[in-house]
C-alpha cells in the first residue's frame, strides 16, 4: 500500500494530537531511518547480513525514547543518525556540567532540565550526567606544566566537608603567572588540614608534572612554609603576604593606635621607589618595631625575627609590578570565586565533589584570564 505525502502528513498530524504522540512519532521515525540505513549499507556489503537490534535511549520531549538500533553480522554498521543523537547527549552533559560548575546544586540543575525537557531529573541522575565534567577535570589535573613560571601564588581554602560530621577542611590552590603575563591555575589539592608538609607534597607533584623553575612564590605566613618551598624550589624567592602581616599587627593594638600604625606600615611596605631594596625595607621594619616596642612588647620580638625578611622580596622586582606580587590578593580573588560556587551548598558530601567543582572553575578561570596580563 502506497501512501502519498499528504496522507502521511495527515496520519502524523492526527497521531500528534494523542497523548505522547510526539514521542511516538519520533521513535517510529528514528527507528525506521536506522533500519533503512542498514538495508542500504548491506546492499554493497558482500557476505554481511543483518544481525538483529540492540536497545538504546535518547532524550525526547519530556521523556526518554526507546530505540531499536540495527546491527550487522560483521559489526561494520553504525547509523549516522545515532552519531547525531550522541552529539545531543554530549551537549546535554556539557550543559549539566556548566550549570553545576557555576554554582547550581544537583537538585537545581534537575529543576532547570525539568523546565527544558518536561521531565524531572533526580539528583542521582544529574550526578551521573556530570561525569563529563569529571572526565574533563581528570584530564586537566594530569596535564603537563610549563618548565618555568615567573610568579606562583599559593593559598588554602577552607570548605565544609561531610564525613561522620561536618567540619572545615583545607583545599590547596596554586595560581601562576606565565612568561607572557597571563594567569593559570596549576593545581587544586586536598588535605584535611593545611601544613608545610602538605604544601611540600603538592610542590613535588608540580615538579613531577614538568615545573622545574619558579621565580617568586607568594604565600601567607604559615609556619614552616618557606622551608618547605626551599626544599623543592631552592632557587625561588619567597614573598610573605604583606596584607596578612598588616592585618595581624593592626588586630593587636588599641583602636586609637590603628590609624598611626597603618600609616607606618604603608611607609614600611612602600612599592613606588625604583631604587628601593629588600635590605632597605628590612631596615624600615626594624625602625618601625623600635618605635612601637615601648608600647607593645611584641614588637621587640618582631624586630629580630628573620622570618619577616621574606616580606621584602618584592623589592627585588620592577617597581611597576610590586603591588601585584607582595600580597596573595590575586589568589584570594580566585578563592572568592570558589566560595561563590560552593556557598549554595551548606556542606559537600566528600572531598571529590569539592575538587570537581573547584577544578571545573579553575579550567574556566584559565580561559577567562588568558588575555589578562601582569
mmCIF file of C-alpha atoms in Angstrom:
data_model
loop_
_atom_site.group_PDB
_atom_site.id
_atom_site.type_symbol
_atom_site.label_atom_id
_atom_site.label_comp_id
_atom_site.label_asym_id
_atom_site.label_seq_id
_atom_site.Cartn_x
_atom_site.Cartn_y
_atom_site.Cartn_z
ATOM 1 C CA UNK A 1 0.000 0.000 0.000
ATOM 2 C CA UNK A 2 1.458 3.325 -1.097
ATOM 3 C CA UNK A 3 0.627 6.397 0.974
ATOM 4 C CA UNK A 4 1.007 9.855 -0.502
ATOM 5 C CA UNK A 5 2.862 12.615 1.314
ATOM 6 C CA UNK A 6 -0.431 14.362 2.049
ATOM 7 C CA UNK A 7 -1.903 11.196 3.572
ATOM 8 C CA UNK A 8 1.250 10.603 5.602
ATOM 9 C CA UNK A 9 1.152 14.184 6.839
ATOM 10 C CA UNK A 10 -2.483 13.773 7.916
ATOM 11 C CA UNK A 11 -1.725 10.492 9.706
ATOM 12 C CA UNK A 12 1.150 12.056 11.599
ATOM 13 C CA UNK A 13 -0.867 15.168 12.452
ATOM 14 C CA UNK A 14 -3.671 13.031 13.871
ATOM 15 C CA UNK A 15 -1.289 10.922 15.924
ATOM 16 C CA UNK A 16 0.466 14.006 17.303
ATOM 17 C CA UNK A 17 -2.831 15.018 18.916
ATOM 18 C CA UNK A 18 -2.754 11.922 21.098
ATOM 19 C CA UNK A 19 -1.080 11.755 24.485
ATOM 20 C CA UNK A 20 2.656 11.189 23.996
ATOM 21 C CA UNK A 21 2.050 11.419 20.247
ATOM 22 C CA UNK A 22 5.164 13.447 19.508
ATOM 23 C CA UNK A 23 7.454 10.952 21.185
ATOM 24 C CA UNK A 24 5.746 8.072 19.387
ATOM 25 C CA UNK A 25 6.392 9.750 16.032
ATOM 26 C CA UNK A 26 9.997 10.466 16.977
ATOM 27 C CA UNK A 27 10.595 6.852 17.990
ATOM 28 C CA UNK A 28 8.966 5.439 14.845
ATOM 29 C CA UNK A 29 10.828 7.845 12.566
ATOM 30 C CA UNK A 30 14.254 7.298 14.133
ATOM 31 C CA UNK A 31 13.883 3.521 14.188
ATOM 32 C CA UNK A 32 12.695 3.483 10.567
ATOM 33 C CA UNK A 33 15.575 5.700 9.427
ATOM 34 C CA UNK A 34 18.153 3.435 11.073
ATOM 35 C CA UNK A 35 16.584 0.278 9.693
ATOM 36 C CA UNK A 36 16.545 1.712 6.177
ATOM 37 C CA UNK A 37 20.113 2.919 6.515
ATOM 38 C CA UNK A 38 21.208 -0.624 7.420
ATOM 39 C CA UNK A 39 19.417 -2.010 4.357
ATOM 40 C CA UNK A 40 21.287 0.411 2.104
ATOM 41 C CA UNK A 41 24.566 -0.469 3.829
ATOM 42 C CA UNK A 42 24.067 -4.217 3.306
ATOM 43 C CA UNK A 43 23.345 -3.813 -0.419
ATOM 44 C CA UNK A 44 27.034 -3.100 -1.018
ATOM 45 C CA UNK A 45 28.435 -5.404 1.692
ATOM 46 C CA UNK A 46 29.019 -8.863 0.217
ATOM 47 C CA UNK A 47 28.794 -11.614 2.815
ATOM 48 C CA UNK A 48 27.465 -9.318 5.505
ATOM 49 C CA UNK A 49 23.946 -9.700 6.915
ATOM 50 C CA UNK A 50 21.570 -8.107 9.371
ATOM 51 C CA UNK A 51 22.015 -9.272 12.963
ATOM 52 C CA UNK A 52 19.012 -8.058 14.945
ATOM 53 C CA UNK A 53 18.853 -4.996 17.131
ATOM 54 C CA UNK A 54 20.194 -3.644 20.379
ATOM 55 C CA UNK A 55 18.317 -1.275 22.710
ATOM 56 C CA UNK A 56 19.184 2.409 23.057
ATOM 57 C CA UNK A 57 17.814 5.575 24.624
ATOM 58 C CA UNK A 58 17.881 9.277 23.699
ATOM 59 C CA UNK A 59 16.146 12.388 25.001
ATOM 60 C CA UNK A 60 12.762 13.183 23.522
ATOM 61 C CA UNK A 61 10.045 15.614 24.535
ATOM 62 C CA UNK A 62 9.865 15.210 28.304
ATOM 63 C CA UNK A 63 10.903 11.551 28.315
ATOM 64 C CA UNK A 64 13.490 9.099 27.085
ATOM 65 C CA UNK A 65 12.840 7.488 23.718
ATOM 66 C CA UNK A 66 13.331 3.729 23.376
ATOM 67 C CA UNK A 67 15.271 2.899 20.207
ATOM 68 C CA UNK A 68 15.961 -0.347 18.358
ATOM 69 C CA UNK A 69 19.443 0.130 16.919
ATOM 70 C CA UNK A 70 20.156 -2.172 13.951
ATOM 71 C CA UNK A 71 23.234 -4.408 13.985
ATOM 72 C CA UNK A 72 25.091 -6.277 11.258
ATOM 73 C CA UNK A 73 26.963 -9.561 11.491
ATOM 74 C CA UNK A 74 30.415 -8.050 10.791
ATOM 75 C CA UNK A 75 29.992 -5.153 13.207
ATOM 76 C CA UNK A 76 30.675 -2.608 10.465
ATOM 77 C CA UNK A 77 27.410 -0.691 10.536
ATOM 78 C CA UNK A 78 26.821 2.385 12.686
ATOM 79 C CA UNK A 79 23.753 4.583 11.980
ATOM 80 C CA UNK A 80 24.607 8.161 11.051
ATOM 81 C CA UNK A 81 21.537 9.440 12.861
ATOM 82 C CA UNK A 82 22.803 7.778 16.042
ATOM 83 C CA UNK A 83 26.007 9.804 15.837
ATOM 84 C CA UNK A 84 23.896 12.968 15.750
ATOM 85 C CA UNK A 85 21.907 11.782 18.757
ATOM 86 C CA UNK A 86 25.088 11.013 20.690
ATOM 87 C CA UNK A 87 26.270 14.569 19.961
ATOM 88 C CA UNK A 88 22.998 15.743 21.509
ATOM 89 C CA UNK A 89 23.732 13.655 24.608
ATOM 90 C CA UNK A 90 27.264 15.062 24.862
ATOM 91 C CA UNK A 91 25.972 18.631 24.596
ATOM 92 C CA UNK A 92 23.356 17.891 27.247
ATOM 93 C CA UNK A 93 26.025 16.555 29.601
ATOM 94 C CA UNK A 94 28.134 19.648 28.957
ATOM 95 C CA UNK A 95 25.186 21.881 29.810
ATOM 96 C CA UNK A 96 24.601 19.988 33.055
ATOM 97 C CA UNK A 97 28.287 20.331 33.936
ATOM 98 C CA UNK A 98 28.308 24.033 33.106
ATOM 99 C CA UNK A 99 25.259 24.732 35.296
ATOM 100 C CA UNK A 100 26.682 22.644 38.148
ATOM 101 C CA UNK A 101 30.076 24.301 37.809
ATOM 102 C CA UNK A 102 28.519 27.776 38.064
ATOM 103 C CA UNK A 103 27.076 27.065 41.473
ATOM 104 C CA UNK A 104 23.727 25.314 40.949
ATOM 105 C CA UNK A 105 23.153 22.293 43.141
ATOM 106 C CA UNK A 106 22.279 18.935 41.549
ATOM 107 C CA UNK A 107 18.659 19.439 42.603
ATOM 108 C CA UNK A 108 18.580 22.897 40.993
ATOM 109 C CA UNK A 109 20.086 21.540 37.766
ATOM 110 C CA UNK A 110 17.336 18.890 37.758
ATOM 111 C CA UNK A 111 14.704 21.619 38.070
ATOM 112 C CA UNK A 112 16.178 23.518 35.107
ATOM 113 C CA UNK A 113 16.103 20.378 32.955
ATOM 114 C CA UNK A 114 12.538 19.667 34.013
ATOM 115 C CA UNK A 115 11.550 23.069 32.628
ATOM 116 C CA UNK A 116 13.526 22.448 29.435
ATOM 117 C CA UNK A 117 12.519 18.841 28.737
ATOM 118 C CA UNK A 118 9.326 18.447 30.771
ATOM 119 C CA UNK A 119 10.769 15.560 32.782
ATOM 120 C CA UNK A 120 12.037 15.506 36.351
ATOM 121 C CA UNK A 121 15.702 14.641 36.794
ATOM 122 C CA UNK A 122 16.703 13.425 40.257
ATOM 123 C CA UNK A 123 19.942 14.457 41.963
ATOM 124 C CA UNK A 124 21.381 10.980 41.302
ATOM 125 C CA UNK A 125 20.545 11.245 37.574
ATOM 126 C CA UNK A 126 22.185 14.668 37.381
ATOM 127 C CA UNK A 127 25.155 13.224 39.244
ATOM 128 C CA UNK A 128 25.604 10.627 36.502
ATOM 129 C CA UNK A 129 25.323 13.309 33.833
ATOM 130 C CA UNK A 130 28.175 15.384 35.289
ATOM 131 C CA UNK A 131 30.586 12.556 34.531
ATOM 132 C CA UNK A 132 31.590 14.662 31.513
ATOM 133 C CA UNK A 133 32.837 17.286 33.947
ATOM 134 C CA UNK A 134 34.748 14.694 35.954
ATOM 135 C CA UNK A 135 36.457 13.401 32.814
ATOM 136 C CA UNK A 136 37.388 16.944 31.775
ATOM 137 C CA UNK A 137 38.729 17.675 35.252
ATOM 138 C CA UNK A 138 40.771 14.457 35.305
ATOM 139 C CA UNK A 139 42.447 15.386 32.007
ATOM 140 C CA UNK A 140 43.114 18.928 33.256
ATOM 141 C CA UNK A 141 44.575 17.665 36.519
ATOM 142 C CA UNK A 142 47.123 15.442 34.768
ATOM 143 C CA UNK A 143 48.196 17.887 32.076
ATOM 144 C CA UNK A 144 51.925 18.662 31.794
ATOM 145 C CA UNK A 145 53.030 22.088 33.025
ATOM 146 C CA UNK A 146 55.418 24.598 31.524
ATOM 147 C CA UNK A 147 59.016 24.364 32.704
ATOM 148 C CA UNK A 148 59.050 27.819 34.288
ATOM 149 C CA UNK A 149 56.577 30.267 35.807
ATOM 150 C CA UNK A 150 57.884 33.686 36.920
ATOM 151 C CA UNK A 151 55.396 34.080 39.794
ATOM 152 C CA UNK A 152 53.357 31.474 41.687
ATOM 153 C CA UNK A 153 50.719 32.246 44.348
ATOM 154 C CA UNK A 154 49.725 29.563 46.861
ATOM 155 C CA UNK A 155 46.901 29.612 49.405
ATOM 156 C CA UNK A 156 44.454 27.247 51.133
ATOM 157 C CA UNK A 157 40.670 27.493 51.013
ATOM 158 C CA UNK A 158 38.608 26.058 53.876
ATOM 159 C CA UNK A 159 35.397 24.228 52.901
ATOM 160 C CA UNK A 160 32.760 22.371 54.929
ATOM 161 C CA UNK A 161 33.013 18.642 54.162
ATOM 162 C CA UNK A 162 30.648 16.000 55.497
ATOM 163 C CA UNK A 163 32.154 12.825 56.924
ATOM 164 C CA UNK A 164 30.914 11.496 60.282
ATOM 165 C CA UNK A 165 30.265 15.163 60.992
ATOM 166 C CA UNK A 166 30.619 18.415 59.065
ATOM 167 C CA UNK A 167 33.969 20.159 59.504
ATOM 168 C CA UNK A 168 36.089 22.599 57.539
ATOM 169 C CA UNK A 169 38.913 21.032 55.548
ATOM 170 C CA UNK A 170 41.762 22.594 53.590
ATOM 171 C CA UNK A 171 41.937 22.676 49.795
ATOM 172 C CA UNK A 172 45.315 23.775 48.436
ATOM 173 C CA UNK A 173 45.240 26.166 45.460
ATOM 174 C CA UNK A 174 48.158 27.129 43.184
ATOM 175 C CA UNK A 175 47.811 30.076 40.776
ATOM 176 C CA UNK A 176 50.678 31.008 38.442
ATOM 177 C CA UNK A 177 51.679 33.877 36.185
ATOM 178 C CA UNK A 178 53.108 32.628 32.891
ATOM 179 C CA UNK A 179 56.020 34.086 30.942
ATOM 180 C CA UNK A 180 53.585 36.023 28.729
ATOM 181 C CA UNK A 181 51.961 37.583 31.800
ATOM 182 C CA UNK A 182 48.711 35.587 31.693
ATOM 183 C CA UNK A 183 47.407 33.582 34.651
ATOM 184 C CA UNK A 184 46.818 29.850 35.020
ATOM 185 C CA UNK A 185 45.547 27.666 37.852
ATOM 186 C CA UNK A 186 48.180 24.945 38.145
ATOM 187 C CA UNK A 187 46.715 22.681 40.787
ATOM 188 C CA UNK A 188 43.999 22.166 43.377
ATOM 189 C CA UNK A 189 44.640 19.528 46.008
ATOM 190 C CA UNK A 190 43.105 18.375 49.279
ATOM 191 C CA UNK A 191 44.388 17.690 52.765
ATOM 192 C CA UNK A 192 42.106 17.847 55.815
ATOM 193 C CA UNK A 193 44.440 20.391 57.402
ATOM 194 C CA UNK A 194 46.908 22.926 55.996
ATOM 195 C CA UNK A 195 50.552 22.267 56.795
ATOM 196 C CA UNK A 196 54.010 22.886 55.416
ATOM 197 C CA UNK A 197 54.269 19.127 54.785
ATOM 198 C CA UNK A 198 51.107 19.204 52.691
ATOM 199 C CA UNK A 199 52.472 22.066 50.595
ATOM 200 C CA UNK A 200 55.776 20.236 50.193
ATOM 201 C CA UNK A 201 53.931 17.214 48.765
ATOM 202 C CA UNK A 202 51.928 19.358 46.332
ATOM 203 C CA UNK A 203 55.027 21.244 45.147
ATOM 204 C CA UNK A 204 56.731 17.920 44.494
ATOM 205 C CA UNK A 205 53.745 16.912 42.343
ATOM 206 C CA UNK A 206 54.131 20.135 40.349
ATOM 207 C CA UNK A 207 57.793 19.321 39.799
ATOM 208 C CA UNK A 208 56.867 15.825 38.605
ATOM 209 C CA UNK A 209 54.451 17.379 36.084
ATOM 210 C CA UNK A 210 57.296 19.347 34.488
ATOM 211 C CA UNK A 211 57.557 22.581 36.513
ATOM 212 C CA UNK A 212 61.273 22.862 37.157
ATOM 213 C CA UNK A 213 61.765 26.577 37.894
ATOM 214 C CA UNK A 214 59.824 29.282 39.764
ATOM 215 C CA UNK A 215 60.963 32.891 40.063
ATOM 216 C CA UNK A 216 58.880 34.005 43.063
ATOM 217 C CA UNK A 217 56.434 32.178 45.330
ATOM 218 C CA UNK A 218 53.897 34.351 47.175
ATOM 219 C CA UNK A 219 52.194 32.870 50.249
ATOM 220 C CA UNK A 220 50.895 33.658 53.708
ATOM 221 C CA UNK A 221 52.846 33.207 56.940
ATOM 222 C CA UNK A 222 52.153 29.512 57.587
ATOM 223 C CA UNK A 223 54.816 28.113 59.903
ATOM 224 C CA UNK A 224 57.497 26.133 58.064
ATOM 225 C CA UNK A 225 56.195 27.041 54.609
ATOM 226 C CA UNK A 226 59.292 28.926 53.487
ATOM 227 C CA UNK A 227 61.496 25.912 54.286
ATOM 228 C CA UNK A 228 59.045 23.570 52.511
ATOM 229 C CA UNK A 229 59.261 25.718 49.377
ATOM 230 C CA UNK A 230 63.061 25.801 49.560
ATOM 231 C CA UNK A 231 63.275 22.001 49.684
ATOM 232 C CA UNK A 232 61.574 21.686 46.294
ATOM 233 C CA UNK A 233 62.387 25.005 44.588
ATOM 234 C CA UNK A 234 65.566 26.129 46.274
ATOM 235 C CA UNK A 235 66.282 28.891 43.739
ATOM 236 C CA UNK A 236 62.862 30.536 44.077
ATOM 237 C CA UNK A 237 62.416 33.785 46.002
ATOM 238 C CA UNK A 238 59.786 33.627 48.747
ATOM 239 C CA UNK A 239 57.411 36.538 49.379
ATOM 240 C CA UNK A 240 55.378 36.537 52.583
ATOM 241 C CA UNK A 241 51.997 38.201 52.078
ATOM 242 C CA UNK A 242 52.187 41.796 53.309
ATOM 243 C CA UNK A 243 48.406 42.093 53.712
ATOM 244 C CA UNK A 244 48.338 39.202 56.195
ATOM 245 C CA UNK A 245 51.140 40.813 58.217
ATOM 246 C CA UNK A 246 49.356 44.161 58.313
ATOM 247 C CA UNK A 247 46.085 42.571 59.439
ATOM 248 C CA UNK A 248 47.732 40.652 62.264
ATOM 249 C CA UNK A 249 49.618 43.680 63.578
ATOM 250 C CA UNK A 250 46.621 46.019 63.404
ATOM 251 C CA UNK A 251 44.483 43.451 65.233
ATOM 252 C CA UNK A 252 46.874 43.522 68.191
ATOM 253 C CA UNK A 253 46.890 47.214 69.012
ATOM 254 C CA UNK A 254 44.296 49.509 70.536
ATOM 255 C CA UNK A 255 41.748 51.212 68.312
ATOM 256 C CA UNK A 256 43.268 54.655 68.851
ATOM 257 C CA UNK A 257 46.661 53.382 67.663
ATOM 258 C CA UNK A 258 45.431 51.690 64.485
ATOM 259 C CA UNK A 259 45.495 54.775 62.178
ATOM 260 C CA UNK A 260 49.076 55.683 63.139
ATOM 261 C CA UNK A 261 50.326 52.096 62.839
ATOM 262 C CA UNK A 262 48.539 51.692 59.492
ATOM 263 C CA UNK A 263 50.372 54.745 58.136
ATOM 264 C CA UNK A 264 53.697 53.411 59.447
ATOM 265 C CA UNK A 265 53.049 50.082 57.719
ATOM 266 C CA UNK A 266 52.273 51.839 54.423
ATOM 267 C CA UNK A 267 55.680 53.516 54.616
ATOM 268 C CA UNK A 268 57.453 50.287 55.557
ATOM 269 C CA UNK A 269 55.912 48.371 52.644
ATOM 270 C CA UNK A 270 56.283 51.081 50.006
ATOM 271 C CA UNK A 271 56.277 49.964 46.363
ATOM 272 C CA UNK A 272 56.977 53.028 44.209
ATOM 273 C CA UNK A 273 60.685 53.787 44.803
ATOM 274 C CA UNK A 274 62.733 52.425 41.893
ATOM 275 C CA UNK A 275 65.917 52.339 43.984
ATOM 276 C CA UNK A 276 64.374 50.576 46.978
ATOM 277 C CA UNK A 277 65.834 47.214 48.042
ATOM 278 C CA UNK A 278 64.973 44.312 50.367
ATOM 279 C CA UNK A 279 67.674 45.455 52.797
ATOM 280 C CA UNK A 280 66.235 48.969 52.972
ATOM 281 C CA UNK A 281 62.780 47.504 53.548
ATOM 282 C CA UNK A 282 64.136 45.380 56.401
ATOM 283 C CA UNK A 283 65.722 48.453 57.959
ATOM 284 C CA UNK A 284 62.376 50.299 57.819
ATOM 285 C CA UNK A 285 60.745 47.322 59.500
ATOM 286 C CA UNK A 286 63.265 47.359 62.330
ATOM 287 C CA UNK A 287 62.854 51.094 62.799
ATOM 288 C CA UNK A 288 59.077 50.741 62.997
ATOM 289 C CA UNK A 289 59.335 47.925 65.550
ATOM 290 C CA UNK A 290 61.758 50.061 67.567
ATOM 291 C CA UNK A 291 59.186 52.878 67.606
ATOM 292 C CA UNK A 292 56.322 50.668 68.828
ATOM 293 C CA UNK A 293 58.103 48.261 71.187
ATOM 294 C CA UNK A 294 57.872 50.660 74.104
ATOM 295 C CA UNK A 295 54.070 50.464 73.992
ATOM 296 C CA UNK A 296 53.644 46.898 72.736
ATOM 297 C CA UNK A 297 56.354 44.450 73.800
ATOM 298 C CA UNK A 298 55.708 42.009 70.945
ATOM 299 C CA UNK A 299 57.326 44.479 68.510
ATOM 300 C CA UNK A 300 60.644 43.853 70.245
ATOM 301 C CA UNK A 301 60.469 40.200 69.200
ATOM 302 C CA UNK A 302 59.247 41.029 65.686
ATOM 303 C CA UNK A 303 62.164 43.384 65.113
ATOM 304 C CA UNK A 304 64.616 40.486 65.308
ATOM 305 C CA UNK A 305 62.522 37.755 63.695
ATOM 306 C CA UNK A 306 64.289 36.764 60.425
ATOM 307 C CA UNK A 307 61.043 35.309 59.003
ATOM 308 C CA UNK A 308 59.873 38.859 58.329
ATOM 309 C CA UNK A 309 62.744 39.427 55.897
ATOM 310 C CA UNK A 310 60.625 37.453 53.429
ATOM 311 C CA UNK A 311 58.114 40.319 53.464
ATOM 312 C CA UNK A 312 60.508 42.374 51.333
ATOM 313 C CA UNK A 313 61.434 40.007 48.481
ATOM 314 C CA UNK A 314 59.127 42.027 46.201
ATOM 315 C CA UNK A 315 61.611 44.917 46.314
ATOM 316 C CA UNK A 316 63.977 42.917 44.090
ATOM 317 C CA UNK A 317 61.430 43.232 41.263
ATOM 318 C CA UNK A 318 60.368 46.017 38.919
ATOM 319 C CA UNK A 319 58.534 48.720 40.877
ATOM 320 C CA UNK A 320 55.677 48.611 38.339
ATOM 321 C CA UNK A 321 54.606 45.109 39.427
ATOM 322 C CA UNK A 322 55.439 45.219 43.135
ATOM 323 C CA UNK A 323 51.905 45.954 44.295
ATOM 324 C CA UNK A 324 50.754 42.831 42.392
ATOM 325 C CA UNK A 325 53.278 40.435 43.914
ATOM 326 C CA UNK A 326 53.666 41.484 47.545
ATOM 327 C CA UNK A 327 50.291 40.062 48.591
ATOM 328 C CA UNK A 328 48.205 36.977 47.853
ATOM 329 C CA UNK A 329 45.312 39.188 46.671
ATOM 330 C CA UNK A 330 45.167 37.602 43.218
ATOM 331 C CA UNK A 331 44.717 34.079 44.540
ATOM 332 C CA UNK A 332 42.303 35.322 47.198
ATOM 333 C CA UNK A 333 40.123 36.727 44.406
ATOM 334 C CA UNK A 334 40.140 33.269 42.831
ATOM 335 C CA UNK A 335 39.209 31.729 46.181
ATOM 336 C CA UNK A 336 36.322 34.201 46.380
ATOM 337 C CA UNK A 337 35.018 32.744 43.107
ATOM 338 C CA UNK A 338 35.338 29.260 44.587
ATOM 339 C CA UNK A 339 33.353 30.323 47.662
ATOM 340 C CA UNK A 340 30.620 31.797 45.470
ATOM 341 C CA UNK A 341 30.157 28.448 43.727
ATOM 342 C CA UNK A 342 30.341 26.446 46.948
ATOM 343 C CA UNK A 343 28.211 28.655 49.194
ATOM 344 C CA UNK A 344 24.890 27.370 47.804
ATOM 345 C CA UNK A 345 25.818 24.033 49.386
ATOM 346 C CA UNK A 346 25.988 24.156 53.174
ATOM 347 C CA UNK A 347 28.436 21.271 53.071
ATOM 348 C CA UNK A 348 29.867 18.973 50.432
ATOM 349 C CA UNK A 349 29.343 15.176 50.579
ATOM 350 C CA UNK A 350 33.054 14.429 50.119
ATOM 351 C CA UNK A 351 36.332 15.982 49.015
ATOM 352 C CA UNK A 352 35.963 14.645 45.452
ATOM 353 C CA UNK A 353 32.840 16.774 44.964
ATOM 354 C CA UNK A 354 34.705 19.874 46.121
ATOM 355 C CA UNK A 355 37.694 19.098 43.921
ATOM 356 C CA UNK A 356 35.465 18.552 40.863
ATOM 357 C CA UNK A 357 33.712 21.894 41.333
ATOM 358 C CA UNK A 358 36.878 23.858 42.077
ATOM 359 C CA UNK A 359 38.863 22.371 39.226
ATOM 360 C CA UNK A 360 35.999 22.952 36.795
ATOM 361 C CA UNK A 361 36.056 26.608 37.795
ATOM 362 C CA UNK A 362 39.856 26.561 37.553
ATOM 363 C CA UNK A 363 39.592 25.478 33.913
ATOM 364 C CA UNK A 364 37.120 28.297 33.262
ATOM 365 C CA UNK A 365 39.390 30.756 35.091
ATOM 366 C CA UNK A 366 42.265 29.858 32.804
ATOM 367 C CA UNK A 367 40.186 30.570 29.689
ATOM 368 C CA UNK A 368 38.756 33.781 31.175
ATOM 369 C CA UNK A 369 42.124 35.259 32.120
ATOM 370 C CA UNK A 370 44.239 34.102 29.213
ATOM 371 C CA UNK A 371 44.230 37.719 27.929
ATOM 372 C CA UNK A 372 44.819 39.335 31.355
ATOM 373 C CA UNK A 373 48.440 40.175 31.925
ATOM 374 C CA UNK A 374 50.629 41.061 34.857
#
